[in-house]
Amino acid sequence: MKRMVYKMQRTGSLNRLLLSNEELSVPQPNEVTVEVKAIGLNFADFFCIHGLYKAAPKYDLIPGLEFSGIVIDKGIGVNEFAPGDKVIGVSRFGAFATHINLNKNYLMKLPDDWTFEEGASFVVQALTAYYALKELGNIQQNQIVLIHSVAGGVGIYANRIAKKFDCITIGTVGSEAKIEKMKNENVDYILVRDSNFIRSLKEILNNRKIDLLLESLTGKYFKETFNLLAPQGRAIIYGASNFATHTAFPNYLELAFKYFTRPKVDILKLIEQNRSVMGFNLIWLYDKEIYLKSLLDELIKLDLSKPCIGEIFKFDEMYKAIMKFQSGKTIGKVVVKVQ
């Protein structure tokens, strides 16, 4: 069958992301063919587009990590899904398309009361937050959790998950405008990352220490917040939005400056201070099908609220959607509606 895809013969610039027609093969054993209805955007997408994501191919790349849609065909060995089923999928790239073939282990049923847009906004951000807090952070009841970029998709779910453990949550945002829009998210404290940020944070802590630090900026605030970690405190690095650019192609001079001035950790002091720094990316999880499936099952049991959607764009507005997302001025998820 024919499908439309956004594809790059060579990464490096958004201008190389072109919409084209191509043939999609029939599903192989254990695969499902999905008619894509919505696509969720993530930081990894435009890092891939700019050629800055090591796990992504540099040539013939179809970006996209998550989507929702309707099953229209299935291969031998698929008993869990049938044509007509509404599903959510997580892919190792390839979701910027109208149709996709995917192994059944990377699909889950779309909840009955969720829209396709909500389904395409869930897996990557919720799984990132859950893996960071539970698997790496070993989150415990009543801890203090600092969440950078709490108004983003991952940040919102990190707060919701931390609240399931009755934790005190402190979120940071880039501007005052985002605070009002977060008023219903039950964040205990929200701070703007400005010149008063660290002083305000210390006032909130009142001589207490941070147990878990969710770091997605990797910029100038890392060292000062890391120094506020408690003994056995953990800093979980899951992103590097500080390296994101707001143009169609990377500013390599600016990126080089940020790279060489990035925060560094003295491993000997980690021993002395009894702290940890851990990092991860979801592509690593993608190669562990059974483990990934078990985490998704645990996520569903948490009964988290629906995703927060910031803006929805049409499929032919993909460039506009990506530029809006990387502007850093969005709340929640940016979604592309396919059909």
CSV table of C-alpha atoms in Angstrom, one decimal:
chain,number,residue,atom,x,y,z
A,1,MET,CA,0.0,0.0,0.0
A,2,LYS,CA,1.0,3.6,-0.5
A,3,ARG,CA,1.8,6.0,2.4
A,4,MET,CA,3.0,9.5,2.9
A,5,VAL,CA,6.1,10.1,5.0
A,6,TYR,CA,8.3,12.9,6.2
A,7,LYS,CA,11.8,11.6,5.3
A,8,MET,CA,15.4,13.0,5.2
A,9,GLN,CA,18.0,11.6,2.8
A,10,ARG,CA,20.6,13.2,5.1
A,11,THR,CA,20.1,14.8,8.5
A,12,GLY,CA,21.4,18.2,9.5
A,13,SER,CA,18.6,20.7,8.7
A,14,LEU,CA,14.9,20.9,9.0
A,15,ASN,CA,14.8,22.0,5.4
A,16,ARG,CA,15.8,18.5,4.4
A,17,LEU,CA,12.7,17.0,5.9
A,18,LEU,CA,10.6,16.3,2.8
A,19,LEU,CA,7.1,14.9,2.4
A,20,SER,CA,6.9,12.0,-0.1
A,21,ASN,CA,5.0,8.9,-1.2
A,22,GLU,CA,6.4,5.4,-0.7
A,23,GLU,CA,5.3,1.8,-0.7
A,24,LEU,CA,4.6,0.1,2.7
A,25,SER,CA,5.1,-3.6,2.8
A,26,VAL,CA,2.6,-6.0,4.2
A,27,PRO,CA,3.1,-6.7,8.0
A,28,GLN,CA,5.6,-9.3,8.9
A,29,PRO,CA,5.0,-12.0,11.5
A,30,ASN,CA,4.2,-10.4,14.9
A,31,GLU,CA,3.8,-7.0,13.2
A,32,VAL,CA,0.7,-4.8,13.0
A,33,THR,CA,-0.1,-2.2,10.3
A,34,VAL,CA,-1.5,1.0,11.8
A,35,GLU,CA,-3.2,3.9,10.0
A,36,VAL,CA,-1.7,6.8,12.0
A,37,LYS,CA,-4.1,9.4,13.3
A,38,ALA,CA,-1.9,11.6,15.5
A,39,ILE,CA,1.9,12.0,16.2
A,40,GLY,CA,3.5,13.3,19.3
A,41,LEU,CA,6.6,15.6,19.1
A,42,ASN,CA,9.6,15.2,21.3
A,43,PHE,CA,13.0,16.8,21.8
A,44,ALA,CA,14.6,13.7,20.3
A,45,ASP,CA,12.8,14.4,17.0
A,46,PHE,CA,14.6,17.6,16.2
A,47,PHE,CA,17.9,16.4,17.7
A,48,CYS,CA,17.6,13.6,15.1
A,49,ILE,CA,16.7,16.1,12.4
A,50,HIS,CA,19.7,18.2,13.2
A,51,GLY,CA,21.9,15.1,13.2
A,52,LEU,CA,22.7,15.4,16.9
A,53,TYR,CA,21.2,12.2,18.2
A,54,LYS,CA,23.7,9.4,18.0
A,55,ALA,CA,21.1,6.6,18.1
A,56,ALA,CA,19.4,7.9,15.0
A,57,PRO,CA,20.5,7.1,11.4
A,58,LYS,CA,22.2,10.0,9.6
A,59,TYR,CA,20.7,8.9,6.2
A,60,ASP,CA,17.1,7.9,5.1
A,61,LEU,CA,15.7,9.0,8.4
A,62,ILE,CA,11.9,9.1,9.1
A,63,PRO,CA,11.7,10.9,12.5
A,64,GLY,CA,9.0,10.2,15.1
A,65,LEU,CA,8.9,8.2,18.3
A,66,GLU,CA,5.2,8.0,19.2
A,67,PHE,CA,1.8,7.9,17.6
A,68,SER,CA,-1.8,6.7,17.8
A,69,GLY,CA,-4.1,5.2,15.2
A,70,ILE,CA,-6.2,2.3,14.0
A,71,VAL,CA,-5.1,-1.2,13.2
A,72,ILE,CA,-5.8,-2.0,9.6
A,73,ASP,CA,-3.8,-5.3,9.1
A,74,LYS,CA,-1.8,-7.7,11.1
A,75,GLY,CA,0.8,-10.4,10.5
A,76,ILE,CA,1.0,-14.0,11.6
A,77,GLY,CA,1.3,-14.5,15.4
A,78,VAL,CA,-0.7,-11.4,16.3
A,79,ASN,CA,-3.6,-12.3,18.6
A,80,GLU,CA,-3.6,-9.2,20.8
A,81,PHE,CA,-4.9,-6.8,18.2
A,82,ALA,CA,-7.4,-6.9,15.4
A,83,PRO,CA,-8.4,-4.6,12.5
A,84,GLY,CA,-10.4,-1.7,13.9
A,85,ASP,CA,-8.6,-1.5,17.3
A,86,LYS,CA,-7.5,1.9,18.4
A,87,VAL,CA,-3.9,1.8,19.6
A,88,ILE,CA,-1.0,3.8,21.0
A,89,GLY,CA,2.5,3.0,19.6
A,90,VAL,CA,6.1,3.8,20.5
A,91,SER,CA,8.6,3.4,17.6
A,92,ARG,CA,12.4,3.5,17.1
A,93,PHE,CA,11.9,6.5,14.7
A,94,GLY,CA,9.5,6.2,11.7
A,95,ALA,CA,6.3,7.8,13.1
A,96,PHE,CA,6.2,10.8,10.8
A,97,ALA,CA,4.0,8.9,8.5
A,98,THR,CA,0.4,8.2,7.5
A,99,HIS,CA,0.8,4.4,8.0
A,100,ILE,CA,3.4,2.3,9.9
A,101,ASN,CA,4.3,-1.3,10.5
A,102,LEU,CA,5.3,-2.1,14.1
A,103,ASN,CA,6.0,-5.1,16.3
A,104,LYS,CA,3.0,-5.9,18.5
A,105,ASN,CA,5.1,-5.5,21.7
A,106,TYR,CA,5.4,-1.7,21.1
A,107,LEU,CA,1.6,-1.2,21.0
A,108,MET,CA,-1.1,-0.8,23.6
A,109,LYS,CA,-4.8,-0.2,23.4
A,110,LEU,CA,-6.0,3.4,23.4
A,111,PRO,CA,-8.1,4.0,26.5
A,112,ASP,CA,-11.8,4.2,25.6
A,113,ASP,CA,-12.2,7.8,26.8
A,114,TRP,CA,-9.0,9.1,25.2
A,115,THR,CA,-8.7,11.0,21.9
A,116,PHE,CA,-6.1,10.0,19.3
A,117,GLU,CA,-4.3,13.3,20.1
A,118,GLU,CA,-4.1,12.3,23.8
A,119,GLY,CA,-2.9,8.8,22.9
A,120,ALA,CA,0.0,10.2,20.9
A,121,SER,CA,1.0,12.4,23.8
A,122,PHE,CA,1.4,9.7,26.5
A,123,VAL,CA,4.0,7.0,26.1
A,124,VAL,CA,7.3,8.9,25.6
A,125,GLN,CA,6.8,11.6,28.2
A,126,ALA,CA,5.1,9.3,30.8
A,127,LEU,CA,7.6,6.5,30.3
A,128,THR,CA,10.5,8.9,30.6
A,129,ALA,CA,9.2,10.4,33.8
A,130,TYR,CA,8.4,7.0,35.3
A,131,TYR,CA,11.7,5.4,34.4
A,132,ALA,CA,13.6,8.4,35.8
A,133,LEU,CA,11.8,8.5,39.1
A,134,LYS,CA,11.0,4.9,39.8
A,135,GLU,CA,13.7,2.7,38.1
A,136,LEU,CA,16.7,5.1,38.4
A,137,GLY,CA,15.6,7.4,41.2
A,138,ASN,CA,14.1,4.7,43.5
A,139,ILE,CA,11.5,7.3,44.5
A,140,GLN,CA,10.2,6.9,48.1
A,141,GLN,CA,7.3,8.3,50.0
A,142,ASN,CA,7.5,12.0,51.1
A,143,GLN,CA,10.8,12.8,49.4
A,144,ILE,CA,11.6,16.3,47.9
A,145,VAL,CA,11.7,16.2,44.1
A,146,LEU,CA,13.0,19.1,42.0
A,147,ILE,CA,11.7,18.9,38.4
A,148,HIS,CA,13.2,21.2,35.8
A,149,SER,CA,10.9,22.3,32.9
A,150,VAL,CA,7.9,21.1,34.9
A,151,ALA,CA,5.5,22.7,32.3
A,152,GLY,CA,6.8,20.4,29.6
A,153,GLY,CA,5.3,17.0,28.8
A,154,VAL,CA,7.8,15.0,30.8
A,155,GLY,CA,7.8,17.5,33.7
A,156,ILE,CA,4.0,17.4,34.0
A,157,TYR,CA,4.0,13.6,34.2
A,158,ALA,CA,7.0,13.6,36.6
A,159,ASN,CA,5.0,15.8,39.0
A,160,ARG,CA,1.9,13.6,38.7
A,161,ILE,CA,4.0,10.4,39.4
A,162,ALA,CA,5.8,12.0,42.3
A,163,LYS,CA,2.5,13.0,43.8
A,164,LYS,CA,1.5,9.3,43.8
A,165,PHE,CA,4.3,8.9,46.3
A,166,ASP,CA,3.2,11.9,48.4
A,167,CYS,CA,6.4,13.8,47.5
A,168,ILE,CA,7.0,17.5,47.9
A,169,THR,CA,7.5,18.7,44.3
A,170,ILE,CA,9.4,21.8,43.2
A,171,GLY,CA,9.1,22.7,39.5
A,172,THR,CA,11.0,25.2,37.5
A,173,VAL,CA,9.8,27.1,34.4
A,174,GLY,CA,11.4,29.5,31.9
A,175,SER,CA,8.8,32.3,32.3
A,176,GLU,CA,6.1,33.7,34.6
A,177,ALA,CA,3.5,33.0,31.9
A,178,LYS,CA,3.8,29.3,32.5
A,179,ILE,CA,3.0,29.4,36.2
A,180,GLU,CA,-0.7,30.4,35.7
A,181,LYS,CA,-1.2,27.6,33.2
A,182,MET,CA,0.2,25.0,35.7
A,183,LYS,CA,-2.2,26.0,38.5
A,184,ASN,CA,-4.2,22.8,38.2
A,185,GLU,CA,-1.2,20.4,38.2
A,186,ASN,CA,-0.8,20.3,42.0
A,187,VAL,CA,2.9,21.3,42.0
A,188,ASP,CA,3.8,22.4,45.5
A,189,TYR,CA,6.2,25.2,44.4
A,190,ILE,CA,6.9,26.6,40.9
A,191,LEU,CA,10.0,28.8,40.4
A,192,VAL,CA,11.1,30.8,37.4
A,193,ARG,CA,14.7,30.2,36.4
A,194,ASP,CA,15.8,33.8,36.8
A,195,SER,CA,18.5,35.6,38.8
A,196,ASN,CA,16.6,34.9,42.1
A,197,PHE,CA,16.0,31.2,41.3
A,198,ILE,CA,18.7,29.7,43.6
A,199,ARG,CA,17.9,32.0,46.5
A,200,SER,CA,14.2,31.3,46.2
A,201,LEU,CA,14.9,27.5,46.1
A,202,LYS,CA,17.0,27.7,49.3
A,203,GLU,CA,14.2,29.6,51.0
A,204,ILE,CA,11.7,26.9,50.1
A,205,LEU,CA,14.0,24.1,51.2
A,206,ASN,CA,14.6,25.9,54.5
A,207,ASN,CA,17.8,23.9,55.2
A,208,ARG,CA,16.3,20.6,53.9
A,209,LYS,CA,17.9,18.9,50.9
A,210,ILE,CA,16.7,17.6,47.5
A,211,ASP,CA,16.3,13.8,47.3
A,212,LEU,CA,15.7,13.6,43.5
A,213,LEU,CA,16.7,16.1,40.8
A,214,LEU,CA,15.2,15.6,37.3
A,215,GLU,CA,17.6,17.4,35.0
A,216,SER,CA,16.7,18.2,31.4
A,217,LEU,CA,18.6,21.4,30.9
A,218,THR,CA,22.3,20.5,31.4
A,219,GLY,CA,23.1,24.2,31.6
A,220,LYS,CA,24.2,26.8,34.2
A,221,TYR,CA,21.8,25.7,37.0
A,222,PHE,CA,23.0,22.1,37.2
A,223,LYS,CA,25.9,22.7,39.6
A,224,GLU,CA,24.0,24.8,42.1
A,225,THR,CA,21.0,22.5,42.2
A,226,PHE,CA,23.2,19.4,42.4
A,227,ASN,CA,25.0,20.9,45.4
A,228,LEU,CA,21.6,21.0,47.2
A,229,LEU,CA,21.2,17.2,46.9
A,230,ALA,CA,20.9,15.2,50.1
A,231,PRO,CA,23.2,12.3,51.0
A,232,GLN,CA,22.0,9.4,48.8
A,233,GLY,CA,20.4,12.1,46.6
A,234,ARG,CA,20.2,11.3,42.9
A,235,ALA,CA,20.4,13.5,39.8
A,236,ILE,CA,18.7,11.9,36.8
A,237,ILE,CA,19.7,13.3,33.4
A,238,TYR,CA,17.1,12.6,30.7
A,239,GLY,CA,17.5,15.5,28.3
A,240,ALA,CA,19.7,18.3,27.1
A,241,SER,CA,17.3,21.1,26.0
A,242,ASN,CA,20.0,23.6,26.6
A,243,PHE,CA,21.5,22.3,23.3
A,244,ALA,CA,18.3,22.9,21.4
A,245,THR,CA,18.3,25.5,18.7
A,246,HIS,CA,15.4,27.6,17.5
A,247,THR,CA,16.3,27.6,13.8
A,248,ALA,CA,16.0,25.2,10.9
A,249,PHE,CA,19.6,24.1,11.3
A,250,PRO,CA,22.1,24.0,14.2
A,251,ASN,CA,24.3,26.9,15.2
A,252,TYR,CA,27.5,24.8,15.5
A,253,LEU,CA,29.5,27.6,17.0
A,254,GLU,CA,27.0,28.1,19.8
A,255,LEU,CA,26.6,24.3,20.3
A,256,ALA,CA,30.4,24.0,20.6
A,257,PHE,CA,30.5,26.7,23.3
A,258,LYS,CA,27.7,25.0,25.2
A,259,TYR,CA,29.5,21.7,24.9
A,260,PHE,CA,32.8,22.8,26.2
A,261,THR,CA,31.2,24.8,29.0
A,262,ARG,CA,28.8,22.1,30.0
A,263,PRO,CA,28.7,21.3,33.8
A,264,LYS,CA,31.0,18.5,34.9
A,265,VAL,CA,31.0,16.3,38.0
A,266,ASP,CA,34.0,15.4,40.1
A,267,ILE,CA,33.6,11.6,40.6
A,268,LEU,CA,35.8,11.7,43.7
A,269,LYS,CA,33.4,14.2,45.3
A,270,LEU,CA,30.5,11.8,44.5
A,271,ILE,CA,32.0,9.3,46.9
A,272,GLU,CA,32.6,12.0,49.5
A,273,GLN,CA,29.1,13.4,49.3
A,274,ASN,CA,27.3,10.1,48.7
A,275,ARG,CA,25.4,11.4,45.7
A,276,SER,CA,24.7,9.8,42.3
A,277,VAL,CA,24.3,11.1,38.7
A,278,MET,CA,22.5,8.8,36.3
A,279,GLY,CA,21.5,9.3,32.7
A,280,PHE,CA,19.4,7.4,30.1
A,281,ASN,CA,17.5,7.6,26.9
A,282,LEU,CA,14.4,5.7,25.8
A,283,ILE,CA,16.1,4.2,22.7
A,284,TRP,CA,18.0,1.9,25.1
A,285,LEU,CA,14.7,0.7,26.5
A,286,TYR,CA,13.3,0.1,23.0
A,287,ASP,CA,15.8,-2.8,22.5
A,288,LYS,CA,14.4,-4.5,25.7
A,289,GLU,CA,10.9,-5.5,24.6
A,290,ILE,CA,9.8,-7.4,27.6
A,291,TYR,CA,11.2,-4.9,30.1
A,292,LEU,CA,9.6,-2.0,28.2
A,293,LYS,CA,6.2,-3.8,28.1
A,294,SER,CA,6.4,-4.4,31.9
A,295,LEU,CA,7.0,-0.7,32.5
A,296,LEU,CA,4.1,0.3,30.2
A,297,ASP,CA,1.9,-2.1,32.2
A,298,GLU,CA,3.0,-0.5,35.5
A,299,LEU,CA,2.3,3.0,34.1
A,300,ILE,CA,-1.3,2.0,33.2
A,301,LYS,CA,-1.9,0.7,36.7
A,302,LEU,CA,-0.9,4.1,38.1
A,303,ASP,CA,-4.1,5.5,36.5
A,304,LEU,CA,-2.5,8.8,35.6
A,305,SER,CA,-4.6,11.7,34.3
A,306,LYS,CA,-4.8,12.3,30.5
A,307,PRO,CA,-1.9,14.0,28.8
A,308,CYS,CA,-1.8,17.8,28.7
A,309,ILE,CA,-1.9,18.9,25.1
A,310,GLY,CA,-0.6,22.4,24.2
A,311,GLU,CA,-1.2,22.7,20.5
A,312,ILE,CA,-2.4,20.6,17.6
A,313,PHE,CA,-1.1,21.0,14.0
A,314,LYS,CA,-2.2,19.4,10.7
A,315,PHE,CA,0.0,16.8,9.0
A,316,ASP,CA,1.0,19.3,6.3
A,317,GLU,CA,2.0,21.8,9.0
A,318,MET,CA,4.8,19.6,10.3
A,319,TYR,CA,7.5,22.3,9.9
A,320,LYS,CA,5.4,24.8,11.7
A,321,ALA,CA,4.7,22.3,14.5
A,322,ILE,CA,8.4,21.5,14.9
A,323,MET,CA,9.4,25.2,15.0
A,324,LYS,CA,6.8,25.9,17.6
A,325,PHE,CA,7.9,23.0,19.8
A,326,GLN,CA,11.5,23.9,19.7
A,327,SER,CA,10.7,27.5,20.6
A,328,GLY,CA,10.4,26.5,24.2
A,329,LYS,CA,7.1,28.5,24.5
A,330,THR,CA,4.7,25.6,24.7
A,331,ILE,CA,2.8,24.0,27.6
A,332,GLY,CA,2.4,20.3,27.5
A,333,LYS,CA,2.5,18.3,24.3
A,334,VAL,CA,2.7,19.5,20.7
A,335,VAL,CA,0.7,17.1,18.5
A,336,VAL,CA,0.4,16.6,14.7
A,337,LYS,CA,-3.0,15.4,13.6
A,338,VAL,CA,-2.7,13.2,10.6
A,339,GLN,CA,-6.2,12.4,9.5
